[in-house]
């Protein structure tokens, strides 16, 4: 009897081992095809992952709105350089409250406005300003504001390339109360070469307006390594005088920027 039990156990063990050997885990076939990554793909990916880097918020502002300003120039005859300079100055390069909360880039007040409004301290407390759905509508309203009001009609008698005349004409027509408004606009246009956008619109029709010698002014073009201090010393004026003449609020300079170093007022 014991012998039969032993034989039965041996047989059972042998059957169990055979069964385990018969179970095979089948390796799943990988149908994924290799993808070749080209140099072009890598460059495109790099561009997508690396957005444009701007040195200043003003340069970013210009890049965002230059096409709109040029379109308004084509439609309404207002220099893109003037529109951009006004936008930069009035909106704080897009960072001011009116531009952030109301898309109002030119400080245009309500007047006959029937659209949405925002209230903001300006010449007086809580004055009414226009509010726009998108910045592009602010640029269009700026064009309409200038073209539809008789007091700005003399601006359109000027050459469209004459941004200096436009800057002075805006102040004369009462657009701003700041007596340095023209100089500030001109300084922005020349610091950031905004007249280049006028050139792009006009093409071969563009004519560079040089500073008339009769104004008794001398200009200087900034080169690498220049500072306001070094320029002021070279032309025997103070840094403060240099800033005032050019409407500069800080000491930042850019290569190619044109500065007035002698004006008719300090002859």
CSV table of C-alpha atoms in Angstrom, one decimal:
chain,number,residue,atom,x,y,z
A,1,UNK,CA,0.0,0.0,0.0
A,2,UNK,CA,2.8,2.4,0.9
A,3,UNK,CA,4.5,1.5,-2.4
A,4,UNK,CA,1.3,2.5,-4.3
A,5,UNK,CA,1.1,5.9,-2.4
A,6,UNK,CA,4.8,6.7,-3.3
A,7,UNK,CA,4.3,5.9,-7.0
A,8,UNK,CA,1.1,8.0,-7.1
A,9,UNK,CA,2.9,11.0,-5.5
A,10,UNK,CA,5.9,10.7,-7.9
A,11,UNK,CA,3.5,10.6,-10.9
A,12,UNK,CA,1.6,13.7,-9.6
A,13,UNK,CA,4.8,15.7,-9.2
A,14,UNK,CA,6.0,14.8,-12.7
A,15,UNK,CA,2.7,15.9,-14.2
A,16,UNK,CA,2.8,19.2,-12.3
A,17,UNK,CA,6.3,20.0,-13.6
A,18,UNK,CA,5.3,19.2,-17.2
A,19,UNK,CA,2.3,21.6,-16.9
A,20,UNK,CA,4.4,24.5,-15.8
A,21,UNK,CA,6.9,24.0,-18.6
A,22,UNK,CA,4.0,24.1,-21.1
A,23,UNK,CA,2.9,27.6,-20.0
A,24,UNK,CA,4.9,30.1,-22.2
A,25,UNK,CA,4.5,33.9,-21.9
A,26,UNK,CA,4.4,35.1,-25.5
A,27,UNK,CA,6.3,38.3,-26.1
A,28,UNK,CA,4.1,41.0,-27.6
A,29,UNK,CA,5.2,42.2,-31.0
A,30,UNK,CA,6.0,45.9,-31.1
A,31,UNK,CA,4.4,47.4,-34.2
A,32,UNK,CA,5.7,51.0,-33.5
A,33,UNK,CA,7.7,52.3,-36.4
A,34,UNK,CA,10.8,54.4,-35.6
A,35,UNK,CA,10.3,58.1,-36.4
A,36,UNK,CA,13.2,60.0,-38.0
A,37,UNK,CA,13.7,63.5,-36.4
A,38,UNK,CA,15.3,65.9,-38.8
A,39,UNK,CA,17.3,69.1,-38.0
A,40,UNK,CA,14.4,71.1,-39.3
A,41,UNK,CA,12.1,69.5,-36.7
A,42,UNK,CA,14.6,70.3,-34.0
A,43,UNK,CA,14.8,74.0,-35.1
A,44,UNK,CA,11.1,74.3,-35.3
A,45,UNK,CA,10.6,72.8,-31.8
A,46,UNK,CA,13.3,75.1,-30.5
A,47,UNK,CA,11.5,78.2,-31.9
A,48,UNK,CA,8.2,77.0,-30.4
A,49,UNK,CA,9.7,76.5,-27.0
A,50,UNK,CA,11.7,79.8,-27.1
A,51,UNK,CA,9.4,82.8,-27.5
A,52,UNK,CA,10.7,86.1,-28.6
A,53,UNK,CA,12.8,87.9,-26.0
A,54,UNK,CA,12.3,91.7,-25.7
A,55,UNK,CA,14.9,94.0,-24.1
A,56,UNK,CA,12.2,96.5,-22.9
A,57,UNK,CA,8.5,96.5,-22.5
A,58,UNK,CA,8.4,99.4,-25.1
A,59,UNK,CA,10.0,97.1,-27.8
A,60,UNK,CA,7.4,94.5,-27.0
A,61,UNK,CA,4.6,97.1,-27.3
A,62,UNK,CA,6.0,98.3,-30.7
A,63,UNK,CA,6.1,94.7,-32.0
A,64,UNK,CA,2.5,94.1,-30.9
A,65,UNK,CA,1.0,97.2,-32.4
A,66,UNK,CA,3.2,98.2,-35.4
A,67,UNK,CA,1.0,96.5,-38.0
A,68,UNK,CA,-2.1,98.2,-36.6
A,69,UNK,CA,-0.4,101.6,-36.7
A,70,UNK,CA,0.7,101.0,-40.3
A,71,UNK,CA,-2.8,100.0,-41.3
A,72,UNK,CA,-4.2,103.2,-39.7
A,73,UNK,CA,-1.6,105.2,-41.6
A,74,UNK,CA,-2.7,103.6,-44.9
A,75,UNK,CA,-6.4,104.3,-44.2
A,76,UNK,CA,-6.3,107.7,-42.5
A,77,UNK,CA,-2.9,109.4,-43.4
A,78,UNK,CA,-1.6,109.5,-39.8
A,79,UNK,CA,2.1,108.6,-39.6
A,80,UNK,CA,2.6,105.2,-37.9
A,81,UNK,CA,5.5,106.6,-36.1
A,82,UNK,CA,3.3,109.3,-34.4
A,83,UNK,CA,0.6,106.8,-33.6
A,84,UNK,CA,3.1,104.4,-32.0
A,85,UNK,CA,4.9,107.1,-30.1
A,86,UNK,CA,1.6,108.5,-28.7
A,87,UNK,CA,0.5,105.0,-27.8
A,88,UNK,CA,3.8,104.3,-25.9
A,89,UNK,CA,3.6,107.7,-24.1
A,90,UNK,CA,-0.1,107.7,-23.3
A,91,UNK,CA,-0.3,104.0,-22.2
A,92,UNK,CA,3.1,103.6,-20.5
A,93,UNK,CA,4.0,101.1,-23.2
A,94,UNK,CA,0.7,99.2,-22.5
A,95,UNK,CA,1.2,99.0,-18.8
A,96,UNK,CA,-1.0,101.9,-17.6
A,97,UNK,CA,-4.3,101.3,-16.0
A,98,UNK,CA,-6.4,102.7,-18.9
A,99,UNK,CA,-4.7,100.4,-21.4
A,100,UNK,CA,-4.8,97.3,-19.2
A,101,UNK,CA,-8.4,97.7,-17.9
A,102,UNK,CA,-10.0,99.6,-20.8
A,103,UNK,CA,-7.7,99.0,-23.9
A,104,UNK,CA,-7.5,102.8,-24.1
A,105,UNK,CA,-4.0,103.5,-25.4
A,106,UNK,CA,-4.4,107.2,-26.2
A,107,UNK,CA,-6.1,108.6,-23.1
A,108,UNK,CA,-9.2,109.6,-25.1
A,109,UNK,CA,-11.9,110.9,-22.8
A,110,UNK,CA,-15.6,110.2,-23.1
A,111,UNK,CA,-16.9,113.4,-24.7
A,112,UNK,CA,-19.9,112.2,-26.9
A,113,UNK,CA,-19.0,108.5,-26.2
A,114,UNK,CA,-22.0,106.2,-25.8
A,115,UNK,CA,-20.0,103.0,-25.3
A,116,UNK,CA,-18.5,101.5,-22.1
A,117,UNK,CA,-16.6,103.8,-19.8
A,118,UNK,CA,-14.0,103.8,-17.1
A,119,UNK,CA,-13.2,106.5,-14.5
A,120,UNK,CA,-9.7,107.5,-13.8
A,121,UNK,CA,-7.8,110.4,-12.2
A,122,UNK,CA,-6.2,112.7,-14.8
A,123,UNK,CA,-6.3,116.5,-14.9
A,124,UNK,CA,-9.2,116.1,-12.5
A,125,UNK,CA,-10.3,113.2,-10.2
A,126,UNK,CA,-12.4,110.4,-11.7
A,127,UNK,CA,-12.6,111.7,-15.2
A,128,UNK,CA,-14.5,109.6,-17.8
A,129,UNK,CA,-12.5,107.7,-20.4
A,130,UNK,CA,-13.6,105.5,-23.2
A,131,UNK,CA,-13.4,101.7,-22.8
A,132,UNK,CA,-12.8,99.3,-25.7
A,133,UNK,CA,-13.2,95.6,-26.3
A,134,UNK,CA,-9.8,95.3,-28.0
A,135,UNK,CA,-6.8,97.5,-28.4
A,136,UNK,CA,-7.3,97.7,-32.2
A,137,UNK,CA,-10.5,99.7,-31.6
A,138,UNK,CA,-8.6,102.2,-29.6
A,139,UNK,CA,-6.2,102.7,-32.5
A,140,UNK,CA,-9.1,103.2,-34.9
A,141,UNK,CA,-10.8,105.6,-32.5
A,142,UNK,CA,-7.5,107.6,-32.3
A,143,UNK,CA,-7.5,107.9,-36.1
A,144,UNK,CA,-11.2,109.0,-36.1
A,145,UNK,CA,-10.5,111.4,-33.3
A,146,UNK,CA,-7.9,113.2,-35.3
A,147,UNK,CA,-9.5,113.1,-38.7
A,148,UNK,CA,-13.0,114.2,-37.6
A,149,UNK,CA,-12.1,117.2,-35.4
A,150,UNK,CA,-11.5,120.5,-37.1
A,151,UNK,CA,-8.8,121.6,-34.7
A,152,UNK,CA,-6.5,118.9,-36.0
A,153,UNK,CA,-7.1,119.7,-39.7
A,154,UNK,CA,-3.8,121.5,-40.0
A,155,UNK,CA,-1.9,118.3,-39.2
A,156,UNK,CA,-3.1,116.8,-42.5
A,157,UNK,CA,-1.6,119.7,-44.4
A,158,UNK,CA,1.9,118.5,-43.3
A,159,UNK,CA,3.9,115.9,-45.2
A,160,UNK,CA,3.2,112.5,-43.7
A,161,UNK,CA,6.9,111.9,-43.3
A,162,UNK,CA,7.3,115.0,-41.1
A,163,UNK,CA,6.9,113.4,-37.7
A,164,UNK,CA,8.5,116.4,-36.0
A,165,UNK,CA,5.9,118.7,-37.5
A,166,UNK,CA,3.1,116.3,-36.5
A,167,UNK,CA,4.5,116.1,-32.9
A,168,UNK,CA,4.5,119.9,-32.6
A,169,UNK,CA,1.1,120.2,-34.3
A,170,UNK,CA,-0.6,117.9,-31.9
A,171,UNK,CA,0.6,120.0,-29.0
A,172,UNK,CA,-0.5,123.2,-30.8
A,173,UNK,CA,-3.9,121.8,-31.4
A,174,UNK,CA,-4.4,121.0,-27.7
A,175,UNK,CA,-4.0,117.2,-27.7
A,176,UNK,CA,-1.9,117.4,-24.6
A,177,UNK,CA,-1.2,119.9,-21.9
A,178,UNK,CA,2.4,118.8,-21.3
A,179,UNK,CA,4.7,121.5,-22.8
A,180,UNK,CA,7.3,118.9,-23.5
A,181,UNK,CA,4.9,116.6,-25.4
A,182,UNK,CA,6.4,117.2,-28.9
A,183,UNK,CA,10.0,116.6,-27.6
A,184,UNK,CA,8.9,113.4,-25.9
A,185,UNK,CA,7.2,112.0,-29.1
A,186,UNK,CA,10.2,113.0,-31.2
A,187,UNK,CA,12.6,111.3,-28.7
A,188,UNK,CA,10.6,108.1,-28.8
A,189,UNK,CA,10.4,108.1,-32.6
A,190,UNK,CA,14.2,108.6,-32.9
A,191,UNK,CA,15.1,106.3,-30.0
A,192,UNK,CA,13.2,103.3,-31.5
A,193,UNK,CA,13.5,104.3,-35.1
A,194,UNK,CA,9.7,104.4,-35.5
A,195,UNK,CA,10.0,106.3,-38.7
A,196,UNK,CA,11.1,103.0,-40.3
A,197,UNK,CA,7.4,101.9,-40.2
A,198,UNK,CA,6.4,105.1,-42.1
A,199,UNK,CA,9.0,104.1,-44.7
A,200,UNK,CA,7.6,100.6,-45.1
A,201,UNK,CA,4.1,102.1,-45.8
A,202,UNK,CA,5.3,104.8,-48.2
A,203,UNK,CA,8.0,102.9,-50.0
A,204,UNK,CA,9.7,105.0,-52.7
A,205,UNK,CA,7.5,107.9,-51.8
A,206,UNK,CA,9.2,108.4,-48.4
A,207,UNK,CA,11.4,111.4,-48.0
A,208,UNK,CA,13.6,111.8,-44.9
A,209,UNK,CA,13.0,115.1,-43.1
A,210,UNK,CA,16.2,116.5,-41.8
A,211,UNK,CA,16.4,119.0,-39.0
A,212,UNK,CA,16.5,122.6,-40.6
A,213,UNK,CA,19.7,124.4,-39.9
A,214,UNK,CA,17.7,127.6,-39.4
A,215,UNK,CA,16.5,126.2,-36.1
A,216,UNK,CA,20.0,126.5,-34.8
A,217,UNK,CA,20.1,122.9,-33.5
A,218,UNK,CA,22.9,120.4,-33.6
A,219,UNK,CA,22.2,116.7,-33.4
A,220,UNK,CA,24.3,113.7,-32.3
A,221,UNK,CA,23.8,110.0,-33.2
A,222,UNK,CA,24.4,107.6,-30.3
A,223,UNK,CA,27.1,105.0,-30.9
A,224,UNK,CA,28.2,101.9,-28.8
A,225,UNK,CA,29.6,102.9,-25.5
A,226,UNK,CA,27.9,106.3,-25.3
A,227,UNK,CA,26.3,107.5,-22.1
A,228,UNK,CA,24.3,110.7,-21.4
A,229,UNK,CA,27.2,111.8,-19.2
A,230,UNK,CA,29.9,111.3,-21.9
A,231,UNK,CA,27.7,113.0,-24.6
A,232,UNK,CA,26.9,115.9,-22.3
A,233,UNK,CA,30.6,116.5,-21.5
A,234,UNK,CA,31.6,116.3,-25.2
A,235,UNK,CA,29.0,119.0,-26.0
A,236,UNK,CA,29.6,121.2,-22.9
A,237,UNK,CA,26.1,120.8,-21.4
A,238,UNK,CA,24.7,119.0,-18.3
A,239,UNK,CA,23.0,115.7,-18.3
A,240,UNK,CA,19.8,117.4,-17.1
A,241,UNK,CA,19.9,119.8,-20.0
A,242,UNK,CA,20.4,117.0,-22.4
A,243,UNK,CA,17.4,115.1,-20.9
A,244,UNK,CA,15.2,118.2,-21.1
A,245,UNK,CA,16.1,119.1,-24.7
A,246,UNK,CA,15.2,115.5,-25.8
A,247,UNK,CA,12.3,114.8,-23.4
A,248,UNK,CA,14.1,112.0,-21.7
A,249,UNK,CA,12.8,110.7,-18.4
A,250,UNK,CA,15.7,108.3,-17.8
A,251,UNK,CA,19.3,107.7,-18.9
A,252,UNK,CA,18.6,104.8,-21.2
A,253,UNK,CA,20.1,105.1,-24.8
A,254,UNK,CA,20.1,103.0,-27.9
A,255,UNK,CA,22.6,102.8,-30.7
A,256,UNK,CA,21.5,104.9,-33.6
A,257,UNK,CA,19.3,107.2,-31.4
A,258,UNK,CA,19.5,110.8,-32.5
A,259,UNK,CA,19.8,113.4,-29.8
A,260,UNK,CA,19.6,117.2,-30.0
A,261,UNK,CA,22.8,118.4,-28.2
A,262,UNK,CA,22.3,122.1,-29.0
A,263,UNK,CA,18.9,123.9,-29.4
A,264,UNK,CA,18.0,127.4,-30.4
A,265,UNK,CA,17.1,128.1,-26.8
A,266,UNK,CA,20.7,127.7,-25.5
A,267,UNK,CA,22.5,129.5,-28.3
